[in-house]
Coordinates of C-alpha atoms in Angstrom, one line a residue:
Chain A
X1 CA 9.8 -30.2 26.8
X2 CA 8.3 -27.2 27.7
X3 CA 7.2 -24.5 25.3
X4 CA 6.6 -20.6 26.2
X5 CA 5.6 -17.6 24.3
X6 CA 5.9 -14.1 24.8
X7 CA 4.6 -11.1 21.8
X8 CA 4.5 -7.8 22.2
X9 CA 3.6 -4.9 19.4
X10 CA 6.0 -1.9 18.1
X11 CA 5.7 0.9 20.9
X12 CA 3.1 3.5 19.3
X13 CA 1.1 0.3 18.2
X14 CA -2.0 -1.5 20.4
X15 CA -2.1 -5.5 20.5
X16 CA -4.3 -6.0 17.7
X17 CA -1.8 -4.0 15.4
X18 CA 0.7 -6.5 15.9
X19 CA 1.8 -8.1 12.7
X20 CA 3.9 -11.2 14.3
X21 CA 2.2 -14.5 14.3
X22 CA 3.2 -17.4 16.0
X23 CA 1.9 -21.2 16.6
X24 CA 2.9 -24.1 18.9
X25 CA 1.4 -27.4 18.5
X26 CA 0.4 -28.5 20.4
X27 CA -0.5 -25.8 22.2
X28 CA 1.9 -23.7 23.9
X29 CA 1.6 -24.5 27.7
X30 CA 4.1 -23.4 29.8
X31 CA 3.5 -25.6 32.7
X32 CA 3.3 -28.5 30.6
X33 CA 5.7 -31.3 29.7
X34 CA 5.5 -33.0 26.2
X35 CA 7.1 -35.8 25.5
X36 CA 5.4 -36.4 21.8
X37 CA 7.3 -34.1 18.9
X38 CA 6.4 -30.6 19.1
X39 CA 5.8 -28.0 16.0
X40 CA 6.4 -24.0 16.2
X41 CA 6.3 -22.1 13.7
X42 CA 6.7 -17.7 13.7
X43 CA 6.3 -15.4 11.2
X44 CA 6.5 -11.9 11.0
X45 CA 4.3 -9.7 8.3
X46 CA 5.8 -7.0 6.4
X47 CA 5.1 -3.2 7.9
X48 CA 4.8 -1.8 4.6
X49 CA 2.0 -4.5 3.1
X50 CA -1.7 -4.7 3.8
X51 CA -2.9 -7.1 6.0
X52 CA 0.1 -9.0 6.7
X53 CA -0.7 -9.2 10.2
X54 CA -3.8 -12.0 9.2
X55 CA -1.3 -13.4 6.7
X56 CA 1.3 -14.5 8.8
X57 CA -1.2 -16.2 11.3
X58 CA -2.9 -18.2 7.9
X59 CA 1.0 -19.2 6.9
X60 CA 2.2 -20.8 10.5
X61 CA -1.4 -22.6 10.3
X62 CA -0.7 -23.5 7.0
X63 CA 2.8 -24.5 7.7
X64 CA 2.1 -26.3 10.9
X65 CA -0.8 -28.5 9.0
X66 CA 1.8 -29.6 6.1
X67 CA 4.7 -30.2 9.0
X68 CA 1.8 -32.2 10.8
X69 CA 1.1 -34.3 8.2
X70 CA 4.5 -34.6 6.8
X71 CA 7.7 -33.8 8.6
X72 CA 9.4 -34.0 5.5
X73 CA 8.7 -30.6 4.4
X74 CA 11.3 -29.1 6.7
X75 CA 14.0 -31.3 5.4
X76 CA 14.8 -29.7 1.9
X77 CA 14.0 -25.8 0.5
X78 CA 11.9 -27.7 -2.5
X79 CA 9.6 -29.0 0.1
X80 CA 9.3 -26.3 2.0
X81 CA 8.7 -23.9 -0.5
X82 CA 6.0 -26.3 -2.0
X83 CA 4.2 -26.0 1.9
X84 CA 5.1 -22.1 1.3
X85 CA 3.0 -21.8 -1.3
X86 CA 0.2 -24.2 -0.4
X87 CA -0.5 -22.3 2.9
X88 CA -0.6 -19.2 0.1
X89 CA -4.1 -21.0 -1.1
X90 CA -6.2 -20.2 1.9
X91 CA -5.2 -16.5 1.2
X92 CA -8.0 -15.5 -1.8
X93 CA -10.6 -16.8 0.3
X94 CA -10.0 -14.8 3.2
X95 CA -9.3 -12.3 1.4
X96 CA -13.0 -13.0 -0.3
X97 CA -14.7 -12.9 3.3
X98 CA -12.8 -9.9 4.6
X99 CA -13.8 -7.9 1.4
X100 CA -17.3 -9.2 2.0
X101 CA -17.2 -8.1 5.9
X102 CA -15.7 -4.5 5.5
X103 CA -18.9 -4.1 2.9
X104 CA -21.5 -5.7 5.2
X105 CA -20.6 -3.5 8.6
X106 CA -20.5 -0.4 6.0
X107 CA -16.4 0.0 5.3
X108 CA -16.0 -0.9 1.5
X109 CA -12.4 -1.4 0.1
X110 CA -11.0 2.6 -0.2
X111 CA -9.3 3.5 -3.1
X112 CA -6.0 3.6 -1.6
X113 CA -5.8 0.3 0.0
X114 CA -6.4 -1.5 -3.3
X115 CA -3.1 -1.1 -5.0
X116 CA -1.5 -2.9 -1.2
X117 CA -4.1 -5.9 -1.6
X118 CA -3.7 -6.2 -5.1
X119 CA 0.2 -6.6 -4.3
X120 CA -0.9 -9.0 -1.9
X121 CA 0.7 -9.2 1.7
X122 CA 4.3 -10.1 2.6
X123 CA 5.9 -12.1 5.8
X124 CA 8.9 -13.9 7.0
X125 CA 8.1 -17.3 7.3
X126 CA 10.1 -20.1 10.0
X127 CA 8.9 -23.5 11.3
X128 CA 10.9 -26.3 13.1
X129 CA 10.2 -29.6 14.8
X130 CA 11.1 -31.1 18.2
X131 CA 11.1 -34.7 18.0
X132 CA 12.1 -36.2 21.8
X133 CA 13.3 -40.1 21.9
X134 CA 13.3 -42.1 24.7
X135 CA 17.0 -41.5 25.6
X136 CA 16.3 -38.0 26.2
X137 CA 17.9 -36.6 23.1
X138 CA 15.3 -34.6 21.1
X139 CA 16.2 -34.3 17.2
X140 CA 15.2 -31.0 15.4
X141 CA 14.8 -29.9 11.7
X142 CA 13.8 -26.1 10.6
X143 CA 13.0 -24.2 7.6
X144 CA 13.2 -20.5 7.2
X145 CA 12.3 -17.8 4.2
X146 CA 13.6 -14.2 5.9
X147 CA 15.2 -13.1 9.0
X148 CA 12.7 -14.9 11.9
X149 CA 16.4 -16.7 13.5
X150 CA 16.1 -20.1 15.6
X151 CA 18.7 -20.3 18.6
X152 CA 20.2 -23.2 19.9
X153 CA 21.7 -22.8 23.7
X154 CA 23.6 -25.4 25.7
X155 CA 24.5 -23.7 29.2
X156 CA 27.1 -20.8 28.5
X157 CA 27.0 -21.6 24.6
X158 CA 25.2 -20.6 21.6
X159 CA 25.7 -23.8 19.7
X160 CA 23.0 -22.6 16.2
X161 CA 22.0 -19.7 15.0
X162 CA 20.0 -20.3 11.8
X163 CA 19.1 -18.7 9.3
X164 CA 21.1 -15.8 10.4
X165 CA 24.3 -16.0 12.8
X166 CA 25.6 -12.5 12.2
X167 CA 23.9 -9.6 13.6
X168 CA 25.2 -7.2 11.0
X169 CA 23.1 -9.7 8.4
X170 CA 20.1 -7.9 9.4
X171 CA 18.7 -5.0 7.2
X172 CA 15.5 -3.6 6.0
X173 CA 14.8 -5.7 3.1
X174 CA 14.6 -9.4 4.1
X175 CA 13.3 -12.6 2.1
X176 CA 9.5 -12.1 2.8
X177 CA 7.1 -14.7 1.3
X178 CA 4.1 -13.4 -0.7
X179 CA 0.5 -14.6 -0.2
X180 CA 0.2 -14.8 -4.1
X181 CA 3.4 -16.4 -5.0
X182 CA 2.9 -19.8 -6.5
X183 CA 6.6 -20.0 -7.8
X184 CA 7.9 -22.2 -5.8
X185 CA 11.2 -23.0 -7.3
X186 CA 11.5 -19.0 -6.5
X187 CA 10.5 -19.5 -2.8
X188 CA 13.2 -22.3 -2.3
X189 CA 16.0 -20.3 -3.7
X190 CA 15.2 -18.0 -0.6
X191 CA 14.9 -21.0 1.8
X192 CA 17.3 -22.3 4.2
X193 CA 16.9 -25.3 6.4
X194 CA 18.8 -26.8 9.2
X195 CA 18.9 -29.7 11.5
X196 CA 20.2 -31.3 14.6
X197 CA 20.4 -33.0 18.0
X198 CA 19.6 -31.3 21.1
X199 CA 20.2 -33.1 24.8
X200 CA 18.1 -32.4 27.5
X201 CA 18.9 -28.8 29.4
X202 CA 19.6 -27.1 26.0
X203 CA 17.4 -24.3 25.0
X204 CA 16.2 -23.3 21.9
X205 CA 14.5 -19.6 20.9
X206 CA 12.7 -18.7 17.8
X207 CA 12.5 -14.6 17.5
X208 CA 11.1 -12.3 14.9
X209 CA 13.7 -10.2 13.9
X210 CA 14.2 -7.0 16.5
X211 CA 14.8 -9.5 19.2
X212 CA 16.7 -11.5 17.1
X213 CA 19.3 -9.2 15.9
X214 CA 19.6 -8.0 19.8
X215 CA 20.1 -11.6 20.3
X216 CA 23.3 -11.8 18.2
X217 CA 24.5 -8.5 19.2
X218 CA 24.4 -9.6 22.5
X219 CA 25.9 -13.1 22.0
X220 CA 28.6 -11.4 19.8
X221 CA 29.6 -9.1 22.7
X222 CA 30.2 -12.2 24.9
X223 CA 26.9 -12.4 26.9
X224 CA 24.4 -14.8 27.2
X225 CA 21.0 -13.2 25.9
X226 CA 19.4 -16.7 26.6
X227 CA 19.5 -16.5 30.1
X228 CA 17.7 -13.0 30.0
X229 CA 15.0 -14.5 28.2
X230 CA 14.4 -17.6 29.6
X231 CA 14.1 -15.7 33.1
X232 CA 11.2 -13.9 31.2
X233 CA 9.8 -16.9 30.0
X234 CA 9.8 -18.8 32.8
X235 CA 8.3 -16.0 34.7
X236 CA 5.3 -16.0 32.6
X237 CA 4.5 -12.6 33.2
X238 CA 3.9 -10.5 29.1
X239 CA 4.1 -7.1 31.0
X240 CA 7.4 -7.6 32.8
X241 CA 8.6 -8.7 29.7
X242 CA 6.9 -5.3 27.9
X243 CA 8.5 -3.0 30.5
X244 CA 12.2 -4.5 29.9
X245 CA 11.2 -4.3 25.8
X246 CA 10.5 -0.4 26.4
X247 CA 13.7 0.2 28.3
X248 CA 16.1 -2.0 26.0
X249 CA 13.6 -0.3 23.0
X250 CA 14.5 3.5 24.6
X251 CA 18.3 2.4 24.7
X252 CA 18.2 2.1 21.5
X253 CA 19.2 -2.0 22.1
X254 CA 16.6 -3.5 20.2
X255 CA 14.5 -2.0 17.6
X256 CA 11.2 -0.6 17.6
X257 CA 9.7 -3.5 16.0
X258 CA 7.2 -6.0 16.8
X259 CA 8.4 -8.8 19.0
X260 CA 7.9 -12.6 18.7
X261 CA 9.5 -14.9 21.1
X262 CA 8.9 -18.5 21.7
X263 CA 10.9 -20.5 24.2
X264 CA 11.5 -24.5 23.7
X265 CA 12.9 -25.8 26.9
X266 CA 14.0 -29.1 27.0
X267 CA 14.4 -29.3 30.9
Chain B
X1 CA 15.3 10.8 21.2
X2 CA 18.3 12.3 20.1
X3 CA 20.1 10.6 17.2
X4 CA 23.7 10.6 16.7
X5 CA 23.3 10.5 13.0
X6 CA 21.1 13.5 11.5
X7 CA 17.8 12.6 9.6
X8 CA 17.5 9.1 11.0
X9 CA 14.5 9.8 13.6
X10 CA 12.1 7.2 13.5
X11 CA 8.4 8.4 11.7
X12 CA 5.5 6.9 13.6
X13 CA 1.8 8.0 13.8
X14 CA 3.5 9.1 17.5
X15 CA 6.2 11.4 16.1
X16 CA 4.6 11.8 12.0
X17 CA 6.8 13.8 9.7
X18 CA 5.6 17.2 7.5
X19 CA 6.2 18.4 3.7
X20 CA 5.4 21.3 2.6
X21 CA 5.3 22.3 -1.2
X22 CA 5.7 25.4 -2.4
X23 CA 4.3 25.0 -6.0
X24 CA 4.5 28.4 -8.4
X25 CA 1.1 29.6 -9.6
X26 CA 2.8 32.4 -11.6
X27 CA 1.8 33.1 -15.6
X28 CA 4.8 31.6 -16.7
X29 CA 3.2 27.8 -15.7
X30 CA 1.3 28.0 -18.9
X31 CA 4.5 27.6 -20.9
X32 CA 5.2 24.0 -22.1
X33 CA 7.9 22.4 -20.2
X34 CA 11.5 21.2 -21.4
X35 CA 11.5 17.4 -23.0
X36 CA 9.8 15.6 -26.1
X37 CA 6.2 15.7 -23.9
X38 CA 5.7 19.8 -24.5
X39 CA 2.9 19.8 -21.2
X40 CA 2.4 22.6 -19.5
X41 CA 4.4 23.2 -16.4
X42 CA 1.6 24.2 -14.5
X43 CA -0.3 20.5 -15.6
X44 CA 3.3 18.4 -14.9
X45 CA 4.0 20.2 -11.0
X46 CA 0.1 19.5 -10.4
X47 CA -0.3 16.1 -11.6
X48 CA 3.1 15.3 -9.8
X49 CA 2.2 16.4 -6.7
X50 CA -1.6 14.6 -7.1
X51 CA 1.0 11.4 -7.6
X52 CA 3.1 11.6 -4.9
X53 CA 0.1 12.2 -2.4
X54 CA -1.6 9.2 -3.9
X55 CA 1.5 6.7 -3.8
X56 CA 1.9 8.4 0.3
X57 CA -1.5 7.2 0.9
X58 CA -1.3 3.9 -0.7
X59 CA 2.0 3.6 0.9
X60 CA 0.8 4.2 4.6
X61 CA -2.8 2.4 4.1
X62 CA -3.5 -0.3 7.1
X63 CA -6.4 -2.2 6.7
X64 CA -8.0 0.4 9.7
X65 CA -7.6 3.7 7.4
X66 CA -4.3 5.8 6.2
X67 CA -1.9 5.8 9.1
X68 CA -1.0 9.4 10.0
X69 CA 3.0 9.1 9.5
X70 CA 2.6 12.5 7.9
X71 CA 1.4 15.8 7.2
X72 CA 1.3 17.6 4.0
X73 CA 0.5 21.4 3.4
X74 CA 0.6 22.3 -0.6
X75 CA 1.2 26.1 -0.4
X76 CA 0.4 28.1 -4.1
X77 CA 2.2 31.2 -4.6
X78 CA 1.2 33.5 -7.8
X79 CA 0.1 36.7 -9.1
X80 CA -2.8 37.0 -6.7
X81 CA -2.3 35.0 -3.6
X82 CA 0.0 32.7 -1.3
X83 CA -1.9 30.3 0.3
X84 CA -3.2 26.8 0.2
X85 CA -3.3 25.2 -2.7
X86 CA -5.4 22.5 -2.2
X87 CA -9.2 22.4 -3.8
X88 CA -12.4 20.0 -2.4
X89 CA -12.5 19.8 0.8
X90 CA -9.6 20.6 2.1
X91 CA -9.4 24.1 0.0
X92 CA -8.0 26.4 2.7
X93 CA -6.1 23.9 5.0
X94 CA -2.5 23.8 5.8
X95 CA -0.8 21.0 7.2
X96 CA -3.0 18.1 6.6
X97 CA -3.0 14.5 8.5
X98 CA -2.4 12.2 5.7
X99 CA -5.2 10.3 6.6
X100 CA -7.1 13.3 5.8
X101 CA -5.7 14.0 2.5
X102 CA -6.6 10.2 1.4
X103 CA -10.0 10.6 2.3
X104 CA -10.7 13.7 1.1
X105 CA -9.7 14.3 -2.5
X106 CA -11.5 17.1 -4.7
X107 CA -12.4 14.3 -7.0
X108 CA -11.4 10.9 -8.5
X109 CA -11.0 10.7 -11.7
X110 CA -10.9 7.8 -14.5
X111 CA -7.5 8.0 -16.2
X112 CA -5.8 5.5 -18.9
X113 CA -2.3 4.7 -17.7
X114 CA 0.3 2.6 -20.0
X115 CA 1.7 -0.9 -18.6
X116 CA 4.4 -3.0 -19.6
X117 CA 2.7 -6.1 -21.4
X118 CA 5.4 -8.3 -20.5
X119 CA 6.6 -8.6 -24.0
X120 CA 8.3 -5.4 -25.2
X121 CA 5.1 -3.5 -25.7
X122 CA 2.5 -1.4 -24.1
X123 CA -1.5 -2.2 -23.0
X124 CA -3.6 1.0 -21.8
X125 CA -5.3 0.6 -18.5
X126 CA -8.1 2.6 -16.7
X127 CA -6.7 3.9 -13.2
X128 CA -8.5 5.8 -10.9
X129 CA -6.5 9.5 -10.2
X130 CA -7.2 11.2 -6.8
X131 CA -6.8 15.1 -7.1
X132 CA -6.2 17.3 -4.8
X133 CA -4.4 19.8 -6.9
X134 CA -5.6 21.5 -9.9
X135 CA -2.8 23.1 -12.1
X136 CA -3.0 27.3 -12.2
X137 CA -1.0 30.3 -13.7
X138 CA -1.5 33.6 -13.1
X139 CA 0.7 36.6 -12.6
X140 CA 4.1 37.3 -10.7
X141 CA 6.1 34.7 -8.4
X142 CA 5.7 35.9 -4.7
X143 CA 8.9 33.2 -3.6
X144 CA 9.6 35.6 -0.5
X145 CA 5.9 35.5 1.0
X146 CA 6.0 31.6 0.0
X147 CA 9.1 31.0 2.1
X148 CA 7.9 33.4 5.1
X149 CA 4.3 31.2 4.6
X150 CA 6.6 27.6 4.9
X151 CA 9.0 28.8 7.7
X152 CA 5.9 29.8 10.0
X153 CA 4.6 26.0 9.4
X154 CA 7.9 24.7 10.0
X155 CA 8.5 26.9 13.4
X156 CA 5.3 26.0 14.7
X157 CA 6.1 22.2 13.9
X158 CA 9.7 21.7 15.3
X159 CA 8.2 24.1 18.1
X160 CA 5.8 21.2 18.7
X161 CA 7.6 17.9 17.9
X162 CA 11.7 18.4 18.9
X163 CA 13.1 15.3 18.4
X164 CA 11.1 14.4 15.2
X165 CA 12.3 13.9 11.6
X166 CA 12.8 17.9 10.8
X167 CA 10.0 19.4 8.1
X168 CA 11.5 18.8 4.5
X169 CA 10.3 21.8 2.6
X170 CA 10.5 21.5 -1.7
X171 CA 9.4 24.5 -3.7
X172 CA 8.4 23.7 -7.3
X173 CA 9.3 26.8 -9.2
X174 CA 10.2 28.1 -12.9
X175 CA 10.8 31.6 -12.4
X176 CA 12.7 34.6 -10.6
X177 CA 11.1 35.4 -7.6
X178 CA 9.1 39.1 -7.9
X179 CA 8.5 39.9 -4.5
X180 CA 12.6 40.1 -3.5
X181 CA 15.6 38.1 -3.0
X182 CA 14.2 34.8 -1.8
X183 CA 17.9 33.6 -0.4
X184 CA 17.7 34.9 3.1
X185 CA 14.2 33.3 4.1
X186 CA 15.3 30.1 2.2
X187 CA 18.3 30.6 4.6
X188 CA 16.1 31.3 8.0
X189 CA 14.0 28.7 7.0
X190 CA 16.9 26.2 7.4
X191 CA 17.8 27.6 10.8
X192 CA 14.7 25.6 12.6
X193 CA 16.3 22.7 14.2
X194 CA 14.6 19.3 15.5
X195 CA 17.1 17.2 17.8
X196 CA 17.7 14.9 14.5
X197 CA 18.8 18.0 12.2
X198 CA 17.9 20.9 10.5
X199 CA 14.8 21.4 8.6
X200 CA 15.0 20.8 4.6
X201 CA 14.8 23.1 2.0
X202 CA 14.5 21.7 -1.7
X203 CA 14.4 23.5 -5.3
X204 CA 13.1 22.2 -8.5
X205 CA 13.5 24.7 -11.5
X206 CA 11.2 23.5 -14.3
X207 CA 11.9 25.2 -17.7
X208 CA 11.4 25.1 -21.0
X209 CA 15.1 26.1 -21.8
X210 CA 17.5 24.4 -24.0
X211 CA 19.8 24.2 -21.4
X212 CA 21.9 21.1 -20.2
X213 CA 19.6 19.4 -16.9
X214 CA 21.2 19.4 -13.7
X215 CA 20.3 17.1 -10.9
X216 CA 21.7 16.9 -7.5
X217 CA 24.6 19.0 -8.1
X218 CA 27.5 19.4 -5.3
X219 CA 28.9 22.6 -6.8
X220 CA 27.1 26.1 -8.5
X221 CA 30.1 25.6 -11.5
X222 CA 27.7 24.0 -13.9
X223 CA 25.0 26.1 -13.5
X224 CA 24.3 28.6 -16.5
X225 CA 23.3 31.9 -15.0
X226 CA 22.5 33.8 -11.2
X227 CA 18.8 32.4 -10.8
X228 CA 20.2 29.1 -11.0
X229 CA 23.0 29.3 -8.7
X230 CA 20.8 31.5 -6.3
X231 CA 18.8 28.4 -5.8
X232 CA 21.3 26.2 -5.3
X233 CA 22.6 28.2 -2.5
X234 CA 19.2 28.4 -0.9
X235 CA 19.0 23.8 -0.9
X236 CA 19.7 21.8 1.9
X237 CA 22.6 19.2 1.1
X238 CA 20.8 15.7 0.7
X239 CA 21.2 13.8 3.8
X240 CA 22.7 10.3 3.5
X241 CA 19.8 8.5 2.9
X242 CA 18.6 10.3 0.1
X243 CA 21.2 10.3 -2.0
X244 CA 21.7 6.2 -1.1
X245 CA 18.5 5.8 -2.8
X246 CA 19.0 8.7 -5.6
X247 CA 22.1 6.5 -6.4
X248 CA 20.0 3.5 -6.5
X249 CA 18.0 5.6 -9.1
X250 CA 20.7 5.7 -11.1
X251 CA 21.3 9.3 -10.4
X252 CA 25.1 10.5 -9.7
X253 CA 25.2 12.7 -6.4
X254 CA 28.2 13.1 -3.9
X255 CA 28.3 13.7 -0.3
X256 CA 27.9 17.5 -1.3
X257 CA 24.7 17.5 -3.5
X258 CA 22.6 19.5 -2.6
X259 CA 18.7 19.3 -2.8
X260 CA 18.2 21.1 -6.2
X261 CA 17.6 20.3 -9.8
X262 CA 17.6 22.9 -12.6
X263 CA 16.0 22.9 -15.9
X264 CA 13.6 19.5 -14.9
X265 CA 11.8 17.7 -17.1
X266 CA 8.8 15.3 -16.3
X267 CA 10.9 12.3 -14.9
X268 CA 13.2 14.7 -13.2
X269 CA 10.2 15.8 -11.6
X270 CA 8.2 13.0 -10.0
X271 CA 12.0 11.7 -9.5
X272 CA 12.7 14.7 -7.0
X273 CA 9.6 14.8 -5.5
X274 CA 10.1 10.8 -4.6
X275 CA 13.9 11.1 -3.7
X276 CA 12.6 14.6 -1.8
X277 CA 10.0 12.6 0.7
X278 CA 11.8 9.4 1.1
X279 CA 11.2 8.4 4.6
X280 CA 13.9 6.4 5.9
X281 CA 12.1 4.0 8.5
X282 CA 8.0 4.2 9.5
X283 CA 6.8 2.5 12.4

């Protein structure tokens, strides 16, 4: 298979505000074919927290190590939320050396960002696997806290949309896993997994959720927003994909939001 | 961009949002408000307002400074001037960049603030309290020369943003206006139009009367006398997604209410003045 991805930040906002994270392991090459399983995981921190942008690159490296080592934690909510709140471990100590930079370059804490960090950050949280056989049927298994969607494509069909399949699902106030939660029973109430078989030529996206919900709208109107992506993906060129973000962004298709897209091709 | 819905405009550091308050200095302030708390008015509006542009900071902190989603002018009016209201720094200024107002508070001080304890009870905590506002009250209640101060602010800001989220105005008041009938500049101020509506006009009477509060009402019938329903003719209707989240509050409003509460007391306060500013989607 070959894995893509394309990010851009909310119009108004430069690259390094961008509060999407995303992982591929291994890493993301577009030209390159893997035949071992592949991990992705994307999540998307919450506007209105504090640092949520370094949070949701910790939890898909935190996710990814726990899928890594156990594949088992996408299978059920109880073990994802229990990798959930593991990755929510490295958060104090970043937190620690970040506290400790901002006072070394001169930029102490200010008063009004310590209510937001005492909160802790938010983010939407989604990892899946790609596991190829050597019949050239790949099986997959995701997890999801919040409204980051997979998509599963087969030629003209949308065969899964998970965890959302309903564009009018969307709203402001999504499942969004905190850096300090250690409740994990809480965190799988809010968890949904999935899993399948794939055959090679189907296509599967993973979107934050501006692009996800334009997704559905789209597929829900009778098109096929797969092919419009894929043509970016497989162009490989990030600013052709900005400029058609800014016009569908301007139209008022998809909303000003950051935008996460990775691109799982299975040939 | 025009929206087809008014008051939906999206409120970015690119196209930031404005309140102005219009807070009553007049002699009257020194009066203890309505409710079990007896404060003085004059120490509620102030310590309200120092609040609400704390929670507004902490609210639109990133991790690189205060984002500038808004900005705040605090306009006194009393006995012996109209005019900003704010002290420190910023004594003087009008409309403020929010990232401003955060970092440039007259003072911090040490207050002790009550928590839940998780069991029923209470346990006293030491916060730290930005002000920008002290509380005054002096002489007559200039309401024209306040309005004619907040409309030229409001021109000059839908003059330079046009498609933005349109300047919501609330004026913090407890008495009749001494300087003339305040209902045509409330009125003029209302006619300054941004592409997603018209700008907002607010009124919060605080009083020390025994009369019955009214919150959000869609209709002058309840109101006990002419200063009341003068004010309520001179609010904006609340747009939608105000009185969504008032009813969220647990606060009864219908598709007519307008902007006004008589006869507030503490809650009622910081509850208009968080209803009043709530943005509906920052970017």
């Amino acid at each position: 298979m070959f894995t893509t991805a394309l990010r851009a930040p909310k119009l108004g906002s430069a690259e390094a505000e961008c509060e999407d994270a995303h992982l591929v392991l291994p890493a993301e090459a577009p030209d390159t074919w893997r035949t071992e399983p592949v991990l992705v995981a994307v999540a998307d921190g919450a506007s209105e927290s504090l640092l949520s942008g370094p949070w949701a690159a910790l939890l898909t490296t935190g996710l990814l190590a726990h899928v890594a080592a156990d594949p088992r934690a996408l299978d059920a909510p109880e073990a994802f939320a229990d990798a959930l709140a593991r990755a929510g471990l490295a958060w104090r100590p970043w937190l620690a050396d970040y506290v400790a930079r901002r006072e070394a370059a001169g930029r102490p804490i200010a008063w009004y960002e310590q209510p937001g960090l005492d909160r802790g950050p938010h983010a939407t949280a989604l990892a899946a696997r790609f596991a190829p056989d050597a019949d050239g049927r790949t099986t997959w298994a995701a997890a999801a806290l919040g409204d980051s969607c997979l998509f599963h494509t087969r030629g003209a069909d949308l065969l899964h949309a998970f965890p959302l399949a309903d564009a009018g699902a969307f709203d402001s106030s999504p499942g969004l896993v905190n850096a300090l939660t250690t409740d994990t029973a809480l965190l799988a109430r809010h968890t949904r997994t999935a899993s399948g078989a794939a055959e090679q030529g189907d296509q599967f996206f993973l979107c934050t959720d501006a692009l996800a919900a334009w997704f559905l709208r789209e597929a829900e109107r009778g098109g096929a927003p797969w092919d419009l992506l894929a043509e970016h993906t497989r162009g490989g060129d990030p600013e052709r994909f900005a400029a058609w973000l800014e016009a569908a962004r301007a139209a008022g298709e998809v909303r000003n939001d950051d935008v996460t897209l990775v691109h799982v091709d299975l040939g | 961009m025009t929206t087809a819905v008014p008051y939906t405009a999206e409120i970015s550091r690119a196209t930031p949002a404005c309140f102005v308050f219009l807070v009553d200095q007049s002699a009257s302030m020194e009066d203890p408000i309505g409710g079990p708390a007896r404060q003085r008015k004059a120490d509620v509006v102030a310590d309200a307002l120092n609040r609400l542009l704390t929670e507004l900071s902490v609210k639109c902190a990133k991790e690189e400074g205060v984002r500038d989603y808004f900005h705040v002018a605090v306009i006194g009016y009393g006995h012996t001037s109209v005019g900003s209201a704010f002290t420190g720094p910023l004594a003087g200024r009008d409309l403020v960049p929010l990232s401003q107002v955060a970092d440039r508070p007259a003072r911090v001080e040490d207050r002790v603030k009550k928590f839940p304890d998780g069991a029923g009870g209470l346990v006293e905590s030491r916060v730290k309290f930005p002000v920008w506002i002290d509380p005054v009250a002096n002489g007559g209640t200039p309401m024209c020369r306040a309005l004619a101060q907040a409309d030229a602010l409001v021109a000059d800001w839908v003059a330079r943003h046009p498609a933005g989220f349109p300047p919501i105005v609330l004026n913090l008041t407890d008495g009749e206006s001494t300087d003339g009938d305040p209902l045509e500049a409330a009125l003029a101020l209302q006619r300054h139009v941004s592409a997603d509506g018209a700008a907002l006009l607010f009124n919060l009477h605080v009083s020390g009367s025994a009369a019955i509060p009214v919150t959000f009402p869609d209709s002058p019938a309840a109101l006990p006398d002419t200063y009341a329903r003068a004010l309520f003719e001179m609010s904006s209707p609340l747009p939608q997604h105000m009185r969504f989240y008032a009813l969220q509050q647990g606060i009864a409003c219908t598709d007519l209410s307008r902007g006004f509460a008589y006869n507030a007391d503490i809650t009622t306060v910081v509850q208009f003045l968080d209803i009043g500013t709530r943005a509906t989607d920052l970017r």
